[in-house]
Amino acid sequence: MAADAVIGADVEIQAGAHVASGARIGDRCVVFSGAYVGENSRIGADSVLHPNLVVRDGCRVGDRVILHPGVVVGADGFGFAWDGACHLKIPQSGRVEIEDDVEVGANATIDRATFGETRIGRGTKIDNLVHIGHNVVVGENVLIVAQTGVAGSCRIEDGVVIGGQVGMIPHVTIGKGAKIVPQSGIAKDVPPGE
């Protein structure tokens, strides 16, 4: 653990976990073995970080959040530009913001934003093996079921339910309260309540 990390009261950090410089961990958190909490990241109170997950530098996790084994918060978004000869990497300098009472299933990934933030709203539940692309905004109390892929810059409004193995193209909006059946391919906006 870095000497300048700030650790709250009654926190359990197990052997083999790494808490980097400038990180802050709130009261009553549990950080299991193999978890990595990056530089200047923030973990809210009463959160649980299960084994072998990563919260990358500068990302923020709210209160009462559960991150299951293998979760990656804040990996680079998939950003490349063709220069005529090869694909050049576009720097991904944003962050991820996870609000309170969110649960993220095993081996799910939430990419950092190119600029600004990728946001997961309060009370949202994300199942195993879900991918959330860069600059996605997920509203409050959303359910996203296993193996769903949400492409960059999509917007998912409050109360949406997304079945398993759904795929979305970039920049679509799923309206408030909409329900997406499993294995759907979303290529245009979905109106609220649809």
PDB file of C-alpha atoms in Angstrom:
ATOM      1  CA  MET A   1       0.000   0.000   0.000  1.00  0.00           C
ATOM      2  CA  ALA A   2       1.357   3.448  -0.910  1.00  0.00           C
ATOM      3  CA  ALA A   3       2.340   5.637   2.016  1.00  0.00           C
ATOM      4  CA  ASP A   4       0.126   8.492   0.807  1.00  0.00           C
ATOM      5  CA  ALA A   5      -3.009   6.400   0.254  1.00  0.00           C
ATOM      6  CA  VAL A   6      -5.878   7.495   2.514  1.00  0.00           C
ATOM      7  CA  ILE A   7      -7.653   4.618   4.233  1.00  0.00           C
ATOM      8  CA  GLY A   8     -10.896   5.067   6.208  1.00  0.00           C
ATOM      9  CA  ALA A   9     -11.960   3.450   9.466  1.00  0.00           C
ATOM     10  CA  ASP A  10     -12.524  -0.307   9.783  1.00  0.00           C
ATOM     11  CA  VAL A  11     -11.191  -1.101   6.300  1.00  0.00           C
ATOM     12  CA  GLU A  12      -9.944  -4.612   5.508  1.00  0.00           C
ATOM     13  CA  ILE A  13      -7.163  -4.786   2.909  1.00  0.00           C
ATOM     14  CA  GLN A  14      -6.070  -8.372   2.378  1.00  0.00           C
ATOM     15  CA  ALA A  15      -2.561  -9.574   1.619  1.00  0.00           C
ATOM     16  CA  GLY A  16      -1.685  -9.223  -2.051  1.00  0.00           C
ATOM     17  CA  ALA A  17      -3.993  -6.282  -2.712  1.00  0.00           C
ATOM     18  CA  HIS A  18      -2.356  -3.120  -4.058  1.00  0.00           C
ATOM     19  CA  VAL A  19      -3.482   0.406  -3.187  1.00  0.00           C
ATOM     20  CA  ALA A  20      -1.545   2.969  -5.233  1.00  0.00           C
ATOM     21  CA  SER A  21      -0.376   6.495  -4.509  1.00  0.00           C
ATOM     22  CA  GLY A  22      -3.103   9.043  -3.794  1.00  0.00           C
ATOM     23  CA  ALA A  23      -5.894   6.458  -3.685  1.00  0.00           C
ATOM     24  CA  ARG A  24      -8.685   6.926  -1.125  1.00  0.00           C
ATOM     25  CA  ILE A  25     -10.676   4.060   0.357  1.00  0.00           C
ATOM     26  CA  GLY A  26     -13.794   4.855   2.405  1.00  0.00           C
ATOM     27  CA  ASP A  27     -14.863   3.473   5.755  1.00  0.00           C
ATOM     28  CA  ARG A  28     -15.726  -0.206   6.188  1.00  0.00           C
ATOM     29  CA  CYS A  29     -14.554  -1.313   2.735  1.00  0.00           C
ATOM     30  CA  VAL A  30     -13.143  -4.746   2.006  1.00  0.00           C
ATOM     31  CA  VAL A  31     -10.364  -5.055  -0.590  1.00  0.00           C
ATOM     32  CA  PHE A  32      -9.656  -8.729  -1.323  1.00  0.00           C
ATOM     33  CA  SER A  33      -6.336 -10.300  -2.335  1.00  0.00           C
ATOM     34  CA  GLY A  34      -5.204  -9.463  -5.833  1.00  0.00           C
ATOM     35  CA  ALA A  35      -7.342  -6.347  -6.163  1.00  0.00           C
ATOM     36  CA  TYR A  36      -5.598  -3.284  -7.642  1.00  0.00           C
ATOM     37  CA  VAL A  37      -6.729   0.237  -6.732  1.00  0.00           C
ATOM     38  CA  GLY A  38      -4.971   2.732  -9.009  1.00  0.00           C
ATOM     39  CA  GLU A  39      -3.390   6.119  -8.413  1.00  0.00           C
ATOM     40  CA  ASN A  40      -5.745   8.892  -7.314  1.00  0.00           C
ATOM     41  CA  SER A  41      -8.775   6.607  -7.508  1.00  0.00           C
ATOM     42  CA  ARG A  42     -11.620   6.871  -5.008  1.00  0.00           C
ATOM     43  CA  ILE A  43     -13.599   4.051  -3.397  1.00  0.00           C
ATOM     44  CA  GLY A  44     -16.667   5.037  -1.332  1.00  0.00           C
ATOM     45  CA  ALA A  45     -17.725   3.672   2.052  1.00  0.00           C
ATOM     46  CA  ASP A  46     -19.006   0.119   2.562  1.00  0.00           C
ATOM     47  CA  SER A  47     -17.828  -1.073  -0.850  1.00  0.00           C
ATOM     48  CA  VAL A  48     -16.472  -4.560  -1.590  1.00  0.00           C
ATOM     49  CA  LEU A  49     -13.692  -5.152  -4.114  1.00  0.00           C
ATOM     50  CA  HIS A  50     -13.417  -8.886  -4.770  1.00  0.00           C
ATOM     51  CA  PRO A  51     -10.206 -10.710  -5.800  1.00  0.00           C
ATOM     52  CA  ASN A  52      -8.254  -9.951  -8.954  1.00  0.00           C
ATOM     53  CA  LEU A  53     -10.061  -6.855 -10.111  1.00  0.00           C
ATOM     54  CA  VAL A  54      -8.699  -3.514 -11.279  1.00  0.00           C
ATOM     55  CA  VAL A  55      -9.865   0.029 -10.609  1.00  0.00           C
ATOM     56  CA  ARG A  56      -7.555   2.103 -12.802  1.00  0.00           C
ATOM     57  CA  ASP A  57      -6.025   5.477 -12.060  1.00  0.00           C
ATOM     58  CA  GLY A  58      -8.377   8.371 -11.407  1.00  0.00           C
ATOM     59  CA  CYS A  59     -11.590   6.345 -11.443  1.00  0.00           C
ATOM     60  CA  ARG A  60     -14.298   6.832  -8.819  1.00  0.00           C
ATOM     61  CA  VAL A  61     -16.449   4.219  -7.152  1.00  0.00           C
ATOM     62  CA  GLY A  62     -19.353   5.229  -4.909  1.00  0.00           C
ATOM     63  CA  ASP A  63     -20.699   3.934  -1.611  1.00  0.00           C
ATOM     64  CA  ARG A  64     -21.991   0.372  -1.166  1.00  0.00           C
ATOM     65  CA  VAL A  65     -20.636  -0.761  -4.534  1.00  0.00           C
ATOM     66  CA  ILE A  66     -19.820  -4.430  -5.123  1.00  0.00           C
ATOM     67  CA  LEU A  67     -17.244  -5.276  -7.789  1.00  0.00           C
ATOM     68  CA  HIS A  68     -16.943  -9.025  -8.394  1.00  0.00           C
ATOM     69  CA  PRO A  69     -13.763 -10.959  -9.343  1.00  0.00           C
ATOM     70  CA  GLY A  70     -12.086  -9.958 -12.577  1.00  0.00           C
ATOM     71  CA  VAL A  71     -13.898  -6.636 -13.044  1.00  0.00           C
ATOM     72  CA  VAL A  72     -11.861  -3.969 -14.851  1.00  0.00           C
ATOM     73  CA  VAL A  73     -12.880  -0.360 -14.285  1.00  0.00           C
ATOM     74  CA  GLY A  74     -11.072   2.230 -16.380  1.00  0.00           C
ATOM     75  CA  ALA A  75      -9.208   0.305 -19.071  1.00  0.00           C
ATOM     76  CA  ASP A  76      -8.642   2.357 -22.213  1.00  0.00           C
ATOM     77  CA  GLY A  77     -11.579   2.696 -24.540  1.00  0.00           C
ATOM     78  CA  PHE A  78     -11.238   1.229 -28.036  1.00  0.00           C
ATOM     79  CA  GLY A  79     -10.058   4.344 -29.868  1.00  0.00           C
ATOM     80  CA  PHE A  80      -7.940   4.196 -33.023  1.00  0.00           C
ATOM     81  CA  ALA A  81      -7.533   6.327 -36.143  1.00  0.00           C
ATOM     82  CA  TRP A  82      -6.353   5.037 -39.531  1.00  0.00           C
ATOM     83  CA  ASP A  83      -3.506   7.134 -40.943  1.00  0.00           C
ATOM     84  CA  GLY A  84      -3.324   5.318 -44.289  1.00  0.00           C
ATOM     85  CA  ALA A  85      -0.743   2.812 -43.107  1.00  0.00           C
ATOM     86  CA  CYS A  86      -1.757   1.695 -39.631  1.00  0.00           C
ATOM     87  CA  HIS A  87      -4.180   2.220 -36.770  1.00  0.00           C
ATOM     88  CA  LEU A  88      -2.928   4.917 -34.394  1.00  0.00           C
ATOM     89  CA  LYS A  89      -4.028   4.847 -30.772  1.00  0.00           C
ATOM     90  CA  ILE A  90      -6.191   7.780 -29.643  1.00  0.00           C
ATOM     91  CA  PRO A  91      -5.300   8.635 -26.021  1.00  0.00           C
ATOM     92  CA  GLN A  92      -8.056   7.817 -23.538  1.00  0.00           C
ATOM     93  CA  SER A  93      -7.664  10.496 -20.882  1.00  0.00           C
ATOM     94  CA  GLY A  94     -11.079  10.414 -19.178  1.00  0.00           C
ATOM     95  CA  ARG A  95     -12.264   8.348 -16.228  1.00  0.00           C
ATOM     96  CA  VAL A  96     -15.063   6.099 -14.969  1.00  0.00           C
ATOM     97  CA  GLU A  97     -17.565   7.282 -12.360  1.00  0.00           C
ATOM     98  CA  ILE A  98     -19.625   4.566 -10.643  1.00  0.00           C
ATOM     99  CA  GLU A  99     -22.383   5.959  -8.419  1.00  0.00           C
ATOM    100  CA  ASP A 100     -23.725   4.466  -5.160  1.00  0.00           C
ATOM    101  CA  ASP A 101     -25.343   1.021  -4.781  1.00  0.00           C
ATOM    102  CA  VAL A 102     -24.054  -0.407  -8.062  1.00  0.00           C
ATOM    103  CA  GLU A 103     -23.084  -4.074  -8.475  1.00  0.00           C
ATOM    104  CA  VAL A 104     -20.829  -5.238 -11.308  1.00  0.00           C
ATOM    105  CA  GLY A 105     -20.542  -8.956 -12.129  1.00  0.00           C
ATOM    106  CA  ALA A 106     -17.460 -11.068 -12.707  1.00  0.00           C
ATOM    107  CA  ASN A 107     -15.186 -10.194 -15.627  1.00  0.00           C
ATOM    108  CA  ALA A 108     -17.276  -7.204 -16.693  1.00  0.00           C
ATOM    109  CA  THR A 109     -15.357  -4.249 -18.156  1.00  0.00           C
ATOM    110  CA  ILE A 110     -16.141  -0.541 -18.021  1.00  0.00           C
ATOM    111  CA  ASP A 111     -13.859   1.562 -20.233  1.00  0.00           C
ATOM    112  CA  ARG A 112     -12.590   4.993 -19.307  1.00  0.00           C
ATOM    113  CA  ALA A 113     -13.796   7.898 -21.422  1.00  0.00           C
ATOM    114  CA  THR A 114     -11.765   9.402 -24.235  1.00  0.00           C
ATOM    115  CA  PHE A 115     -12.520  12.758 -22.590  1.00  0.00           C
ATOM    116  CA  GLY A 116     -14.774  13.398 -19.598  1.00  0.00           C
ATOM    117  CA  GLU A 117     -16.305  10.307 -18.035  1.00  0.00           C
ATOM    118  CA  THR A 118     -18.028   7.004 -18.520  1.00  0.00           C
ATOM    119  CA  ARG A 119     -20.829   6.963 -15.920  1.00  0.00           C
ATOM    120  CA  ILE A 120     -22.787   4.161 -14.246  1.00  0.00           C
ATOM    121  CA  GLY A 121     -25.859   5.494 -12.410  1.00  0.00           C
ATOM    122  CA  ARG A 122     -27.006   4.797  -8.880  1.00  0.00           C
ATOM    123  CA  GLY A 123     -28.560   1.402  -8.200  1.00  0.00           C
ATOM    124  CA  THR A 124     -27.604  -0.116 -11.552  1.00  0.00           C
ATOM    125  CA  LYS A 125     -26.791  -3.843 -11.682  1.00  0.00           C
ATOM    126  CA  ILE A 126     -24.445  -5.211 -14.346  1.00  0.00           C
ATOM    127  CA  ASP A 127     -24.122  -8.972 -14.864  1.00  0.00           C
ATOM    128  CA  ASN A 128     -21.023 -11.062 -15.662  1.00  0.00           C
ATOM    129  CA  LEU A 129     -19.116 -10.560 -18.922  1.00  0.00           C
ATOM    130  CA  VAL A 130     -20.732  -7.244 -19.866  1.00  0.00           C
ATOM    131  CA  HIS A 131     -18.692  -4.663 -21.764  1.00  0.00           C
ATOM    132  CA  ILE A 132     -19.394  -0.938 -21.353  1.00  0.00           C
ATOM    133  CA  GLY A 133     -17.544   1.180 -23.928  1.00  0.00           C
ATOM    134  CA  HIS A 134     -15.953   4.584 -23.513  1.00  0.00           C
ATOM    135  CA  ASN A 135     -18.111   7.630 -22.786  1.00  0.00           C
ATOM    136  CA  VAL A 136     -21.240   5.527 -22.180  1.00  0.00           C
ATOM    137  CA  VAL A 137     -23.746   7.004 -19.737  1.00  0.00           C
ATOM    138  CA  VAL A 138     -25.909   4.480 -17.888  1.00  0.00           C
ATOM    139  CA  GLY A 139     -28.800   5.893 -15.852  1.00  0.00           C
ATOM    140  CA  GLU A 140     -30.145   4.860 -12.465  1.00  0.00           C
ATOM    141  CA  ASN A 141     -31.599   1.450 -11.595  1.00  0.00           C
ATOM    142  CA  VAL A 142     -30.697  -0.133 -14.931  1.00  0.00           C
ATOM    143  CA  LEU A 143     -30.302  -3.909 -15.325  1.00  0.00           C
ATOM    144  CA  ILE A 144     -27.796  -5.199 -17.899  1.00  0.00           C
ATOM    145  CA  VAL A 145     -27.660  -8.990 -18.290  1.00  0.00           C
ATOM    146  CA  ALA A 146     -24.650 -11.166 -19.202  1.00  0.00           C
ATOM    147  CA  GLN A 147     -22.601 -10.864 -22.384  1.00  0.00           C
ATOM    148  CA  THR A 148     -24.126  -7.573 -23.442  1.00  0.00           C
ATOM    149  CA  GLY A 149     -21.876  -5.180 -25.345  1.00  0.00           C
ATOM    150  CA  VAL A 150     -22.556  -1.445 -25.145  1.00  0.00           C
ATOM    151  CA  ALA A 151     -20.544   0.482 -27.733  1.00  0.00           C
ATOM    152  CA  GLY A 152     -18.965   3.857 -27.101  1.00  0.00           C
ATOM    153  CA  SER A 153     -21.039   6.970 -26.406  1.00  0.00           C
ATOM    154  CA  CYS A 154     -24.348   5.128 -25.962  1.00  0.00           C
ATOM    155  CA  ARG A 155     -26.847   6.527 -23.496  1.00  0.00           C
ATOM    156  CA  ILE A 156     -29.022   4.192 -21.419  1.00  0.00           C
ATOM    157  CA  GLU A 157     -31.685   6.060 -19.469  1.00  0.00           C
ATOM    158  CA  ASP A 158     -33.149   5.252 -16.027  1.00  0.00           C
ATOM    159  CA  GLY A 159     -34.962   1.968 -15.418  1.00  0.00           C
ATOM    160  CA  VAL A 160     -33.932   0.243 -18.647  1.00  0.00           C
ATOM    161  CA  VAL A 161     -33.703  -3.570 -18.650  1.00  0.00           C
ATOM    162  CA  ILE A 162     -31.334  -5.153 -21.185  1.00  0.00           C
ATOM    163  CA  GLY A 163     -31.419  -8.934 -21.735  1.00  0.00           C
ATOM    164  CA  GLY A 164     -28.393 -11.141 -22.289  1.00  0.00           C
ATOM    165  CA  GLN A 165     -26.182 -11.005 -25.381  1.00  0.00           C
ATOM    166  CA  VAL A 166     -27.511  -7.675 -26.608  1.00  0.00           C
ATOM    167  CA  GLY A 167     -25.219  -5.655 -28.873  1.00  0.00           C
ATOM    168  CA  MET A 168     -25.406  -1.910 -29.531  1.00  0.00           C
ATOM    169  CA  ILE A 169     -23.756   0.269 -32.141  1.00  0.00           C
ATOM    170  CA  PRO A 170     -22.134   3.527 -30.930  1.00  0.00           C
ATOM    171  CA  HIS A 171     -24.135   6.657 -30.092  1.00  0.00           C
ATOM    172  CA  VAL A 172     -27.608   5.127 -29.628  1.00  0.00           C
ATOM    173  CA  THR A 173     -29.981   6.127 -26.834  1.00  0.00           C
ATOM    174  CA  ILE A 174     -32.186   3.637 -25.003  1.00  0.00           C
ATOM    175  CA  GLY A 175     -35.113   5.607 -23.554  1.00  0.00           C
ATOM    176  CA  LYS A 176     -36.274   5.526 -19.962  1.00  0.00           C
ATOM    177  CA  GLY A 177     -37.960   2.278 -18.927  1.00  0.00           C
ATOM    178  CA  ALA A 178     -37.370   0.492 -22.240  1.00  0.00           C
ATOM    179  CA  LYS A 179     -36.868  -3.280 -22.240  1.00  0.00           C
ATOM    180  CA  ILE A 180     -34.515  -5.005 -24.686  1.00  0.00           C
ATOM    181  CA  VAL A 181     -35.031  -8.750 -25.293  1.00  0.00           C
ATOM    182  CA  PRO A 182     -32.004 -11.087 -25.280  1.00  0.00           C
ATOM    183  CA  GLN A 183     -29.789 -11.292 -28.375  1.00  0.00           C
ATOM    184  CA  SER A 184     -31.131  -8.066 -29.862  1.00  0.00           C
ATOM    185  CA  GLY A 185     -28.950  -5.937 -32.094  1.00  0.00           C
ATOM    186  CA  ILE A 186     -29.603  -2.227 -31.412  1.00  0.00           C
ATOM    187  CA  ALA A 187     -28.801  -0.093 -34.460  1.00  0.00           C
ATOM    188  CA  LYS A 188     -30.983   2.947 -33.712  1.00  0.00           C
ATOM    189  CA  ASP A 189     -32.478   4.796 -30.747  1.00  0.00           C
ATOM    190  CA  VAL A 190     -35.151   3.015 -28.685  1.00  0.00           C
ATOM    191  CA  PRO A 191     -37.986   5.269 -27.419  1.00  0.00           C
ATOM    192  CA  PRO A 192     -38.875   5.450 -23.719  1.00  0.00           C
ATOM    193  CA  GLY A 193     -41.059   2.592 -22.509  1.00  0.00           C
ATOM    194  CA  GLU A 194     -40.660   0.630 -25.744  1.00  0.00           C
TER     195      GLU A 194
END
